[in-house]
Short mmCIF file of C-alpha atoms in Angstrom, two decimals:
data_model
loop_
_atom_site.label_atom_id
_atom_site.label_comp_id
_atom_site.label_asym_id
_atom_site.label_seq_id
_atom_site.Cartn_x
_atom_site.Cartn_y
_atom_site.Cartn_z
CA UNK A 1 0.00 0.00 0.00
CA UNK A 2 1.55 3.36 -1.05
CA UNK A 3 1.93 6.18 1.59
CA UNK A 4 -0.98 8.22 -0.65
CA UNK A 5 -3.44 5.47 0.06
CA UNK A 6 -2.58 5.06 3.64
CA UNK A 7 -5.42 5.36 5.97
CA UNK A 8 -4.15 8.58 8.27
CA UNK A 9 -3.45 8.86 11.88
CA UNK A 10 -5.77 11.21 13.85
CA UNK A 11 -4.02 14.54 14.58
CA UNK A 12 -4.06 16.50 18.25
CA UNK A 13 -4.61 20.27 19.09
CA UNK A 14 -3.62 21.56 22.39
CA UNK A 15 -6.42 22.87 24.79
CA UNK A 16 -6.56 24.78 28.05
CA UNK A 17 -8.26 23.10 30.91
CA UNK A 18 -11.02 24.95 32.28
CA UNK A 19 -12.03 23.59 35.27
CA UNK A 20 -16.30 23.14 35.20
CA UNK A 21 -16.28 24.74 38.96
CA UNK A 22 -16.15 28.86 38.71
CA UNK A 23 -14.17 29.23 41.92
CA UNK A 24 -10.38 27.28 42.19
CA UNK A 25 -9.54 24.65 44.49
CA UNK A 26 -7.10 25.38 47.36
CA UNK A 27 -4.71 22.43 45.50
CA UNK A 28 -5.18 25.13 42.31
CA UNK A 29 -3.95 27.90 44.24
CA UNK A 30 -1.16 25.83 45.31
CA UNK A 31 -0.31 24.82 41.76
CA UNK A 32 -1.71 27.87 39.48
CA UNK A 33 0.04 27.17 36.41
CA UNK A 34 -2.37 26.80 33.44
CA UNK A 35 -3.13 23.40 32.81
CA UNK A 36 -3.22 21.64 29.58
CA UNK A 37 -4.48 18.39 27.59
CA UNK A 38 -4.00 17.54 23.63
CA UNK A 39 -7.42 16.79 22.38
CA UNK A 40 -7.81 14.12 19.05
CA UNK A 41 -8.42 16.03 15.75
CA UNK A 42 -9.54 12.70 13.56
CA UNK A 43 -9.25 13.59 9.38
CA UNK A 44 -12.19 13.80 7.74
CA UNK A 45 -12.97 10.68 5.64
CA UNK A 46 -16.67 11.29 3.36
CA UNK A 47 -14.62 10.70 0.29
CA UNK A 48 -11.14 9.04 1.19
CA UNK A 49 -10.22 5.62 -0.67
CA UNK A 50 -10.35 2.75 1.47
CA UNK A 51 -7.81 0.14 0.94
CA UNK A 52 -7.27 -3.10 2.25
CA UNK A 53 -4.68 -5.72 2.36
CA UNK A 54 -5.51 -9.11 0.32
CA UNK A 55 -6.34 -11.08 3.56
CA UNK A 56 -8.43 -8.75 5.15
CA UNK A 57 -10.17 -7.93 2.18
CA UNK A 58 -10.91 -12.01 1.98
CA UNK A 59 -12.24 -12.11 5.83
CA UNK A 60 -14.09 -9.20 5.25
CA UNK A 61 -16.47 -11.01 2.13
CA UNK A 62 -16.21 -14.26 3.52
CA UNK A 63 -18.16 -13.01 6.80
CA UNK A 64 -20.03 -10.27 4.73
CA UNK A 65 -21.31 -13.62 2.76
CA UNK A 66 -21.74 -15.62 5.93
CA UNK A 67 -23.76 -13.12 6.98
CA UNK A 68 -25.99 -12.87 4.27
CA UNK A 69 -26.83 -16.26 4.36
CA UNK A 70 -27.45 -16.68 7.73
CA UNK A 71 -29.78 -13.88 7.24
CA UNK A 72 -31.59 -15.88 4.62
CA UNK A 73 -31.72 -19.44 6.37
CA UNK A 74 -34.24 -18.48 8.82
CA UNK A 75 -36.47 -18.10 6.30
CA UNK A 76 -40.50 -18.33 7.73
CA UNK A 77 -38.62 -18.25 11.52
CA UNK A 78 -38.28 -14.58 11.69
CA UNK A 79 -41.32 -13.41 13.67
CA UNK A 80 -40.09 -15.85 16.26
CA UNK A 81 -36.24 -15.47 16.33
CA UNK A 82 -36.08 -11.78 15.08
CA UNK A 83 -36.98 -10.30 18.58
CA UNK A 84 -34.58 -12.67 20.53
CA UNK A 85 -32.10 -11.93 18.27
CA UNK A 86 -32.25 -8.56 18.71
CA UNK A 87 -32.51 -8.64 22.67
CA UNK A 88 -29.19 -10.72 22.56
CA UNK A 89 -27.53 -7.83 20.23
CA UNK A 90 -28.76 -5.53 23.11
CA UNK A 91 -27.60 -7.23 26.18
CA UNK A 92 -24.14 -8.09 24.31
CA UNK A 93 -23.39 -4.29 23.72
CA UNK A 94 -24.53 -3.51 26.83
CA UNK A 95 -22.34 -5.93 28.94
CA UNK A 96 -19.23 -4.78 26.95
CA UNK A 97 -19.95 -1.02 28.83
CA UNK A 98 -20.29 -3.83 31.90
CA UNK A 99 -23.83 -3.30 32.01
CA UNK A 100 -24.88 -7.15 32.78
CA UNK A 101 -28.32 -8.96 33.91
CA UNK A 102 -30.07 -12.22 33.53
CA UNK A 103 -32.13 -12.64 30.29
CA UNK A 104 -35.17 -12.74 33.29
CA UNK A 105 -34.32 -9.68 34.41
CA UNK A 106 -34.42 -7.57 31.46
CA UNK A 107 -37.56 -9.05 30.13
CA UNK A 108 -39.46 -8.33 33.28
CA UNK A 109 -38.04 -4.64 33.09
CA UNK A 110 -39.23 -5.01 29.96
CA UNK A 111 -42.95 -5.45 30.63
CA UNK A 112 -42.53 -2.31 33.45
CA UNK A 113 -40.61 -3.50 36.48
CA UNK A 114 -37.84 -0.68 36.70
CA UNK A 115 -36.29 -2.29 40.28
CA UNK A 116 -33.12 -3.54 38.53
CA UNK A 117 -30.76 -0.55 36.91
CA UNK A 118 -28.84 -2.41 34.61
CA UNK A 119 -31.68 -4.64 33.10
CA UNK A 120 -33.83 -0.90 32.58
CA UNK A 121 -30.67 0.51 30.73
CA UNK A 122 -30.62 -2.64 28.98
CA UNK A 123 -33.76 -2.36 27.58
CA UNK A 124 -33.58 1.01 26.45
CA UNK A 125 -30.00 -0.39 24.87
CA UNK A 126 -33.28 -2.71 23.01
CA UNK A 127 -35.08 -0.05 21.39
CA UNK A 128 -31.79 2.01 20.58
CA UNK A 129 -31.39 -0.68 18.25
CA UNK A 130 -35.12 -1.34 17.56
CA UNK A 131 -34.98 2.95 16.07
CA UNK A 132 -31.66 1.74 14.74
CA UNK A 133 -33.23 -0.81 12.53
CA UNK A 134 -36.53 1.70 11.82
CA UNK A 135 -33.93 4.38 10.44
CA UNK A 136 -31.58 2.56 8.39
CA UNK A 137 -32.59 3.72 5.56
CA UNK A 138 -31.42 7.17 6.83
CA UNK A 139 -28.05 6.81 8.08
CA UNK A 140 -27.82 10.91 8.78
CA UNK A 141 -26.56 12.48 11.91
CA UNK A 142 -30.36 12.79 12.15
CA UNK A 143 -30.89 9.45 12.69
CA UNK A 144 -27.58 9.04 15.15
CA UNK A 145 -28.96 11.50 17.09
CA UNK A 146 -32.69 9.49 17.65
CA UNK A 147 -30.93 6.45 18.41
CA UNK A 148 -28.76 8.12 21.23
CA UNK A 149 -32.43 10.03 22.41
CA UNK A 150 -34.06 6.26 22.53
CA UNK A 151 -31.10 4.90 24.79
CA UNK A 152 -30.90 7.40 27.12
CA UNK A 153 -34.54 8.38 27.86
CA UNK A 154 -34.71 9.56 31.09
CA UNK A 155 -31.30 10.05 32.16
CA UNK A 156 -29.26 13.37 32.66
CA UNK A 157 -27.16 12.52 29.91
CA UNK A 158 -28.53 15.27 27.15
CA UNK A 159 -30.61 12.53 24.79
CA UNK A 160 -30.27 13.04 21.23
CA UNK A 161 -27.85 15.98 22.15
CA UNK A 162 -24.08 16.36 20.56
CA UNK A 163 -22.20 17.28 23.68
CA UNK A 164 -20.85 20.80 24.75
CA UNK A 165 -18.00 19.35 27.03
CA UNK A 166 -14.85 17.55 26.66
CA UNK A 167 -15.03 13.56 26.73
CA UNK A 168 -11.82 11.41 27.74
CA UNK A 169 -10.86 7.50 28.40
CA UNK A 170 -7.91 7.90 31.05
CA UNK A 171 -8.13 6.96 34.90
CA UNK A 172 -8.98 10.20 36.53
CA UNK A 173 -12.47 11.79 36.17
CA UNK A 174 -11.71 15.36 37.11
CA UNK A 175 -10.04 16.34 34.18
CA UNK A 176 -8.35 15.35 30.80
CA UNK A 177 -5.03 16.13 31.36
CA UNK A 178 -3.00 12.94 31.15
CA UNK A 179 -5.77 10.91 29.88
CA UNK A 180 -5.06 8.07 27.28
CA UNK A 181 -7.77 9.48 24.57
CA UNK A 182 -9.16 12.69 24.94
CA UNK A 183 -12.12 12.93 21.74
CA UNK A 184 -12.82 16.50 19.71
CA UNK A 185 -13.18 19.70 21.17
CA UNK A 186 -16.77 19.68 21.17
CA UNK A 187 -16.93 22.32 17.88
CA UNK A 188 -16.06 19.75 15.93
CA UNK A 189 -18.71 17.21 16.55
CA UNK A 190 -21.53 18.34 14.34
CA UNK A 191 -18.99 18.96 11.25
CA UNK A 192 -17.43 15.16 12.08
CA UNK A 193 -20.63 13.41 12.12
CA UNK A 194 -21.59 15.14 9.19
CA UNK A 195 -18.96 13.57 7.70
CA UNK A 196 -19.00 10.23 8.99
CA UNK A 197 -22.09 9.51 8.29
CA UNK A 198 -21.53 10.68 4.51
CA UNK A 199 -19.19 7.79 3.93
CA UNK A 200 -21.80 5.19 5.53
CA UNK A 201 -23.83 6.35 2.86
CA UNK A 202 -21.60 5.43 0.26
CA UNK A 203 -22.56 2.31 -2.21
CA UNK A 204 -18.70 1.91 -3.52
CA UNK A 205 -17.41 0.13 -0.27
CA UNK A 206 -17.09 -3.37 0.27
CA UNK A 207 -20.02 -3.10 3.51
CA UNK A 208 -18.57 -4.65 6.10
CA UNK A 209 -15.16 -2.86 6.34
CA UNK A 210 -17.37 0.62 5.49
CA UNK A 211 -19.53 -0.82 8.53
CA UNK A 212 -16.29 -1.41 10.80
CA UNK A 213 -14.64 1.91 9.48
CA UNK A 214 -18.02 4.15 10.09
CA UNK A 215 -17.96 2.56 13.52
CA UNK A 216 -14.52 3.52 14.32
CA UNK A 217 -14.65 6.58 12.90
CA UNK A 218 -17.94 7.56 15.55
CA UNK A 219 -16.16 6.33 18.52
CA UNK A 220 -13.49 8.23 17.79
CA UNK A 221 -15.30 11.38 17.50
CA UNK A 222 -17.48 9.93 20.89
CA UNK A 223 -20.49 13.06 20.13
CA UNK A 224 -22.25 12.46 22.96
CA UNK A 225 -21.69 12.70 27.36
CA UNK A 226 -22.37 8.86 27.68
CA UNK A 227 -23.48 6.39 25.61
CA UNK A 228 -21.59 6.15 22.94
CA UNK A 229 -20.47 2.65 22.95
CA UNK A 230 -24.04 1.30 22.71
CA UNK A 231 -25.00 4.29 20.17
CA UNK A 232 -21.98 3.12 17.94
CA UNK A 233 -22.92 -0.60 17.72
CA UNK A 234 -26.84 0.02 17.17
CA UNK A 235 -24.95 2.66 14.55
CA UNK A 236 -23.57 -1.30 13.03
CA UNK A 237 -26.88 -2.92 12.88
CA UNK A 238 -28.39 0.43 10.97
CA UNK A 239 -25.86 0.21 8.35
CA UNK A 240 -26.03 -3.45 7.92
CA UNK A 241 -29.88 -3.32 7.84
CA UNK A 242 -29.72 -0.62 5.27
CA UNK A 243 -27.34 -2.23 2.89
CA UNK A 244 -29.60 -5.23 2.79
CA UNK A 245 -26.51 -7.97 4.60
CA UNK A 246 -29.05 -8.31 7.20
CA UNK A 247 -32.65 -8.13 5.57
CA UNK A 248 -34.65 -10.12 8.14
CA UNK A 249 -32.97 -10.49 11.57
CA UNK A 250 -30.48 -8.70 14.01
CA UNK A 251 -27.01 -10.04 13.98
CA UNK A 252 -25.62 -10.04 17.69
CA UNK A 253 -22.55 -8.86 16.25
CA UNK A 254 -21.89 -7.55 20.08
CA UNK A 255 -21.78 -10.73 21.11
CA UNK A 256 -19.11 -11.76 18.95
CA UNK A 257 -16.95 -8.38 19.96
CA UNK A 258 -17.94 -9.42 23.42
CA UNK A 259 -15.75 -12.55 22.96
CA UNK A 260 -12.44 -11.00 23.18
CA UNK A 261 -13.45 -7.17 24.32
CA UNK A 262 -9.56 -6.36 24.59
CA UNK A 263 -9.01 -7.27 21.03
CA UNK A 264 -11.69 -4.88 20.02
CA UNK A 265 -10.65 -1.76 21.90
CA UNK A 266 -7.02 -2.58 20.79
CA UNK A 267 -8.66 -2.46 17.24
CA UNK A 268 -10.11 1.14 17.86
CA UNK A 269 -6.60 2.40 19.38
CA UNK A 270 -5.00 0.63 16.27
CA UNK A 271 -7.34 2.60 13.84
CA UNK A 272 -6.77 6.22 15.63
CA UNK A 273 -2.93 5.68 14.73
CA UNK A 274 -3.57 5.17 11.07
CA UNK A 275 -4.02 1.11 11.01
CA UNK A 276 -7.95 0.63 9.46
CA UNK A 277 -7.04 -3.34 9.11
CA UNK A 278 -7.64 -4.64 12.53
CA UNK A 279 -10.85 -3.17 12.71
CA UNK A 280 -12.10 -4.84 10.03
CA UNK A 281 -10.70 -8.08 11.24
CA UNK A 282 -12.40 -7.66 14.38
CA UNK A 283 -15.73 -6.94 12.76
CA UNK A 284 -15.03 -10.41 10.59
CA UNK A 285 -14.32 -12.05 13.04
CA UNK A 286 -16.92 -10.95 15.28
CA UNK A 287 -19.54 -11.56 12.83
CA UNK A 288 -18.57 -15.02 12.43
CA UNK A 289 -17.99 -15.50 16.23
CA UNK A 290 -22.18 -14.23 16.77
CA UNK A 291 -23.47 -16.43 13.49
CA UNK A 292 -21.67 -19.87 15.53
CA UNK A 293 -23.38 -18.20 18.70
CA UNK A 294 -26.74 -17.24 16.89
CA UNK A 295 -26.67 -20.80 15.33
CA UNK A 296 -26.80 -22.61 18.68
CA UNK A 297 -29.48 -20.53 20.26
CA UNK A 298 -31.84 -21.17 17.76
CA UNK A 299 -30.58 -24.74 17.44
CA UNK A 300 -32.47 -24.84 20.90
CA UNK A 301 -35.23 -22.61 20.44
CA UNK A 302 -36.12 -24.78 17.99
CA UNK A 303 -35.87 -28.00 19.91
CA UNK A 304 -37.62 -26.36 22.63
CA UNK A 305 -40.47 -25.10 20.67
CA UNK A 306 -41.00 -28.64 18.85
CA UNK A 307 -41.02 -30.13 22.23
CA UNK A 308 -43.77 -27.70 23.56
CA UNK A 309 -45.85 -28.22 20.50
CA UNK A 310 -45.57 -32.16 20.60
CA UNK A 311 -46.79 -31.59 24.03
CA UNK A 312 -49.95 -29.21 23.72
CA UNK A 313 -51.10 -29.75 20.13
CA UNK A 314 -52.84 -26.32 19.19
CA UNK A 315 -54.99 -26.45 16.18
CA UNK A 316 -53.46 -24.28 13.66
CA UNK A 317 -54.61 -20.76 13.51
CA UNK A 318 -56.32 -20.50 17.33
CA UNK A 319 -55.98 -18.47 20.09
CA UNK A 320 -53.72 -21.25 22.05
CA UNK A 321 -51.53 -21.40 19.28
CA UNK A 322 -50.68 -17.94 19.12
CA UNK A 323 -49.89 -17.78 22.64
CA UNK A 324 -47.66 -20.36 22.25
CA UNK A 325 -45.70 -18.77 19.79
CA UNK A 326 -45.95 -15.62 21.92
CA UNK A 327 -44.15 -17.23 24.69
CA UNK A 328 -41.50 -18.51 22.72
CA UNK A 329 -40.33 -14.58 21.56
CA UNK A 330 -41.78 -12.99 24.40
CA UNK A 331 -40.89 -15.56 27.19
CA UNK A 332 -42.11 -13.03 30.38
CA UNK A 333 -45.38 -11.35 30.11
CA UNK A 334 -48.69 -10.80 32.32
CA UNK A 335 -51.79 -11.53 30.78
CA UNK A 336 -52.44 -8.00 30.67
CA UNK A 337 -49.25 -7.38 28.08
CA UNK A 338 -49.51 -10.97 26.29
CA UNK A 339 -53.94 -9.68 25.87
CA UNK A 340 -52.40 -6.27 24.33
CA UNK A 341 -49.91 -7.49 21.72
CA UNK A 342 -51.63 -10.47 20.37
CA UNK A 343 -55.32 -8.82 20.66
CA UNK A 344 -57.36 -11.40 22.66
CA UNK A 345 -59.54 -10.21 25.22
CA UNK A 346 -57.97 -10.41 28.75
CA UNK A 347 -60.89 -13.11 29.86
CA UNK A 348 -60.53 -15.58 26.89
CA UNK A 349 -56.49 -15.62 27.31
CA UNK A 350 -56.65 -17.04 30.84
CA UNK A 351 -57.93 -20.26 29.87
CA UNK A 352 -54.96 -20.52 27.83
CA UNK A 353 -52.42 -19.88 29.83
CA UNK A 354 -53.69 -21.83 32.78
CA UNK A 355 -53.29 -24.91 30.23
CA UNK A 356 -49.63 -23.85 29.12
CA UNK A 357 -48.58 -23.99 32.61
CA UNK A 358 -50.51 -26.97 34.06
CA UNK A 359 -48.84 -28.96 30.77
CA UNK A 360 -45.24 -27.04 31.89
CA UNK A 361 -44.54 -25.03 29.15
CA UNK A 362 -45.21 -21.97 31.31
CA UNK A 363 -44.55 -20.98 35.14
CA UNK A 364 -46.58 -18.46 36.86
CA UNK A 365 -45.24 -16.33 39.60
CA UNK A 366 -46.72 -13.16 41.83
CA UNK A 367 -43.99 -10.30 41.06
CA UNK A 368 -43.87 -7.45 43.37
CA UNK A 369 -45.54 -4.46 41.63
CA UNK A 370 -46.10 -6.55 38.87
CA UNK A 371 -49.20 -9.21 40.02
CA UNK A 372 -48.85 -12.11 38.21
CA UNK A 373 -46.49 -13.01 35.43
CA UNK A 374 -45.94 -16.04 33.36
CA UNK A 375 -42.19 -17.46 31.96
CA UNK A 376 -40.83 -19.63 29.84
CA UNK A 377 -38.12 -21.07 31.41
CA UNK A 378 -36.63 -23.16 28.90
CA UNK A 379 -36.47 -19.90 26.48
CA UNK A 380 -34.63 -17.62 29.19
CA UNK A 381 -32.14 -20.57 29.93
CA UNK A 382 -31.07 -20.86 26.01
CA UNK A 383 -30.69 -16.88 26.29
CA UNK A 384 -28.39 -17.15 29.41
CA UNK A 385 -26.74 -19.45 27.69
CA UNK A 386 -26.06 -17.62 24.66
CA UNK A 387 -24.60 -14.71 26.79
CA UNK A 388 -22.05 -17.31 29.07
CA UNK A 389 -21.09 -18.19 25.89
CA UNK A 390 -20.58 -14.91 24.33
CA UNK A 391 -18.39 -13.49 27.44
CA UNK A 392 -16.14 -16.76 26.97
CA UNK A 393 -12.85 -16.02 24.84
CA UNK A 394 -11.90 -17.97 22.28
CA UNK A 395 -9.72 -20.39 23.16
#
């Protein structure tokens, strides 16, 4: 690769530290000299060529393909495995910010029980992706910006608002100075995700090395307070969604990141000094790590949802039948959220689920707050499972 197509470094400016407190310290009086940090100035990349060595060029299509056709063996499967999919995604990106909880958890915080933090961050980490998926067809700053508001509903953390305020990765939270990585001056943000999202918008790029570029490229800018992380992954699913790799179902690419996290951020620190390769690799690699993963969760979804119909026998097209399929992609509910979303009356669905649970298929248990709520055990196991197995590095 000639110098001219080299992919470039990011560049620094130097800053003064302005302390967010009006008045000085007394360890500031003690010390007064002006303090400074050098702040990342990344190039701007709309238009730049993207070249990539021979091999990673090859494990970029071959998982590019491998996702495609994952995509297209589930075939008549979605409505079931689509949601569950997507929940895993969500939880996977999630835990790599350390943000963990049982698949249990988050589907009862799901339904309205807000007691456990991480599984209600979780689930707004769900419908970041769920507006992800709605806007790929977008892929503006716009659209960034919605995804970020969905995720962090509620919080102090400015939704759907670039930030006015220096961000940094380094051990001390009082200031920058010193700090491994300290992003853009703020002024830069809007002009930076202008571009960036410009060259995920571009149809001359093999997709999944523009989807592991674009991706590197946000976190580097990091335009919001908090949440960037997530925002930058559900920023992955978009783009694949809207280049048609992924037509049907979400891709717990997370998950496969999440199975050597180190690897990953070395990737992004890699790609700030100029090297755009191991990126890519990681997002091949990734991708091929969650398709394995993906594979043997709905290896036994499917086992488990054969076994339950064996068992009860529905007669095709009635009202116990579509509960049963409701349980399998929505495995907590309350009769009250399961009557809502499939559109039987609250009095003709008990009957139903008192039969699912005297035949086992179903468990029914008074929540606090919540009355009474029904699981499907087997389903939440296969997703705990599909997490363990995501945190485990490859050995």
């Amino acid at each position: 690769m000639s110098a001219r197509d080299a992919w470039p470094a990011i560049g620094a400016e130097t800053l003064d530290w302005e302390s967010r407190y009006a008045e000085a310290s007394a360890l500031d009086r003690f010390d007064p000299r002006p303090q400074t940090y050098d702040a990342a100035v990344p190039p701007l990349i709309a238009e730049r060529a993207l070249q990539l060595s021979p091999r990673t060029a090859a494990l970029a299509r071959a998982a590019e393909n491998e996702l495609i056709r994952f995509d297209a063996s589930l075939n008549d499967e979605m409505t079931g495995f689509a949601p569950l999919l997507l929940r895993s995604e969500a939880a996977a990106s999630s835990q790599i910010e350390h943000l963990s909880a049982s698949a249990r958890a988050i589907l009862t915080a799901e339904i309205g029980d807000t007691s456990k933090r991480n599984a209600t961050e979780i689930v707004g980490n769900t419908r970041a992706m769920q507006s992800a998926l709605a806007l790929a067809d977008e892929l503006t700053p716009a659209s960034v910006q919605k995804m970020h508001e969905v995720l962090m509903d509620g919080t102090k953390h400015t939704p759907g608002q670039w930030r006015t305020e220096p961000v940094w990765i380094g051990t001390s939270a009082r200031s920058p100075v010193g700090a491994a990585f300290v992003a853009p001056r703020y002024e830069r943000v809007s002009a930076l995700m202008e571009d960036v999202m410009a060259f995920a918008r571009r149809d001359d790029l093999p997709v999944l090395a523009q989807v592991a570029v674009a991706h590197a490229q946000f976190e580097t800018i990091h335009p919001f307070t908090d949440g960037n992380g997530r925002t930058g992954r559900a920023l992955v699913q978009s783009m694949l969604r809207g280049k048609d790799i992924t037509r049907s179902v979400t891709v717990p690419v997370s998950a496969g990141l999440l199975t050597d996290v180190s690897a990953y951020h070395d990737a992004l620190t890699a790609y700030r000094a100029g090297e755009v390769q191991p990126i890519v690799e990681q997002m091949a690699i990734a991708s091929d790590d969650a398709i394995r993963n993906a594979r043997t969760l709905i290896a036994q979804l499917r086992d488990t949802t054969t076994g339950w119909r064996e068992t009860v026998r529905p007669r095709t097209g009635s009202q116990l039948e579509k509960v049963l399929d409701y349980a399998a992609r929505q495995p907590v509910f309350t009769a009250a959220s399961a009557s809502a979303d499939l559109g039987i009356g609250t009095t003709n669905i008990y009957p139903h689920l008192r039969r699912l649970t005297e035949l086992g298929v179903l468990k029914q248990k008074a929540e606090y707050k919540m009355g009474q709520v029904w699981r499907a055990d087997e389903v939440l196991v296969a997703l705990d499972e599909f997490a363990e197995r995501a945190g485990r590095r490859r050995g």
